[in-house]
Coordinates of C-alpha atoms in Angstrom, one line a residue:
M1 CA 23.1 52.9 -9.8
T2 CA 26.5 51.9 -10.8
L3 CA 28.4 51.3 -7.6
L4 CA 31.7 52.7 -9.1
P5 CA 31.3 55.1 -12.1
E6 CA 34.1 55.3 -14.7
T7 CA 35.2 58.7 -13.5
L8 CA 35.9 57.4 -10.0
R9 CA 37.5 54.2 -11.4
E10 CA 40.0 56.3 -13.5
A11 CA 40.9 58.4 -10.4
L12 CA 41.3 55.3 -8.3
R13 CA 43.5 53.7 -11.0
A14 CA 45.7 56.8 -11.4
N15 CA 46.3 56.7 -7.6
A16 CA 47.2 53.1 -7.8
I17 CA 49.6 53.7 -10.6
A18 CA 51.1 56.7 -8.8
A19 CA 51.6 54.6 -5.6
C20 CA 53.1 51.8 -7.5
A21 CA 55.5 54.2 -9.2
A22 CA 56.5 55.9 -5.9
E23 CA 56.9 52.5 -4.3
Q24 CA 59.8 51.7 -6.7
D25 CA 61.5 54.7 -5.5
A26 CA 61.0 53.7 -1.8
V27 CA 58.5 56.7 -1.4
V28 CA 55.1 56.2 0.2
I29 CA 52.0 58.2 -1.2
D30 CA 49.3 58.7 1.3
H31 CA 46.4 59.4 -1.0
R32 CA 43.0 60.8 0.1
P33 CA 40.1 58.3 -0.2
L34 CA 37.9 59.0 -3.2
V35 CA 35.0 56.8 -2.7
K36 CA 32.9 55.5 0.5
F37 CA 30.6 52.7 0.4
F38 CA 28.2 51.8 3.2
N39 CA 25.6 49.2 4.3
P40 CA 22.3 51.2 4.6
M41 CA 21.0 48.7 7.2
G42 CA 24.2 48.4 9.4
A43 CA 27.6 49.7 10.4
A44 CA 29.8 48.2 7.4
T45 CA 31.7 50.8 5.8
W46 CA 34.5 51.1 3.3
I47 CA 36.6 54.0 2.0
A48 CA 39.0 53.4 -0.9
S49 CA 41.9 55.5 -2.4
E50 CA 43.2 53.1 -5.1
L51 CA 42.0 50.5 -7.6
Y52 CA 44.3 48.0 -8.9
P53 CA 44.9 47.0 -12.4
D54 CA 42.6 44.0 -12.2
G55 CA 39.7 46.4 -11.8
D56 CA 38.3 44.7 -8.8
T57 CA 40.7 45.1 -6.0
L58 CA 40.5 48.3 -3.9
F59 CA 42.9 49.6 -1.5
G60 CA 41.7 51.5 1.6
L61 CA 40.0 51.2 5.0
A62 CA 37.4 48.5 5.7
D63 CA 35.0 48.6 8.8
L64 CA 32.6 45.6 9.0
G65 CA 31.1 47.1 12.3
F66 CA 33.0 44.8 14.6
G67 CA 35.1 47.5 16.3
C68 CA 38.3 46.7 14.4
P69 CA 38.8 48.8 11.2
E70 CA 41.6 47.7 8.9
V71 CA 43.7 49.1 6.2
G72 CA 43.9 46.7 3.2
C73 CA 42.6 45.4 0.1
F74 CA 39.0 44.3 -0.7
S75 CA 36.9 43.3 -3.6
L76 CA 34.6 45.5 -5.4
R77 CA 32.7 42.6 -6.9
E78 CA 32.2 41.1 -3.4
I79 CA 30.8 44.5 -2.0
A80 CA 28.6 44.8 -5.1
A81 CA 27.3 41.1 -4.5
I82 CA 26.0 41.7 -1.2
H83 CA 22.1 41.4 -1.0
L84 CA 20.5 42.9 2.0
P85 CA 16.9 42.6 3.2
F86 CA 14.1 44.5 1.5
G87 CA 16.1 44.4 -1.9
L88 CA 18.6 46.8 -0.6
R89 CA 22.3 46.6 -1.6
I90 CA 25.6 48.3 -0.5
E91 CA 25.4 52.0 -1.6
R92 CA 28.0 54.6 -2.6
D93 CA 28.1 57.8 -0.6
L94 CA 27.3 60.3 -3.4
C95 CA 28.4 63.3 -1.1
F96 CA 31.7 61.8 0.1
V97 CA 34.5 64.2 -0.1
T98 CA 37.6 64.4 2.3
R99 CA 40.6 66.4 2.6
H100 CA 42.2 63.8 5.0
P101 CA 44.7 61.2 3.8
L102 CA 43.9 57.6 4.3
S103 CA 46.4 57.2 7.2
R104 CA 44.5 60.0 9.0
W105 CA 41.3 58.1 8.5
A106 CA 42.9 54.9 9.7
Q107 CA 44.4 56.6 12.7
A108 CA 40.9 58.2 13.7
A109 CA 39.1 54.8 13.0
R110 CA 41.5 52.8 15.3
Q111 CA 41.0 55.7 18.0
C112 CA 37.2 55.7 17.8
G113 CA 36.8 52.0 16.9
S114 CA 34.8 52.6 13.8
L115 CA 34.9 54.4 10.6
I116 CA 31.5 56.1 11.1
H117 CA 32.6 57.7 14.3
A118 CA 36.0 58.6 12.7
E119 CA 34.2 60.5 10.1
Q120 CA 32.5 62.5 12.8
L121 CA 35.7 63.1 14.5
L122 CA 37.5 64.2 11.3
R123 CA 34.6 66.5 10.4
E124 CA 34.7 68.3 13.8
A125 CA 38.6 68.6 13.6
S126 CA 38.3 70.4 10.2

């Protein structure tokens, strides 16, 4: 399975272009995350709302499972290169859809201490 199909790449790139254009006008766009990656054997989870022009750098929220989720940039190539036991790899959540912007996810993740628990909190709040 392709970790990030072309349709999602294009949508994430469009968000990055819009954010960059808005930034020049001193406006901040709070996009909704469009993709979620997770470790099927652990707590590491990433959600992303933008893909930078280099085609590798994602902007979003990363939680490596240590209780301190962070907003920032991370590498798609590095995520795709992770090899787990039993031949497993990082996976994309095929059912991930959210109506909440990235800032709300970050707030909930900080409140809960994890992205996994933030997802539950946001689902219950909807």
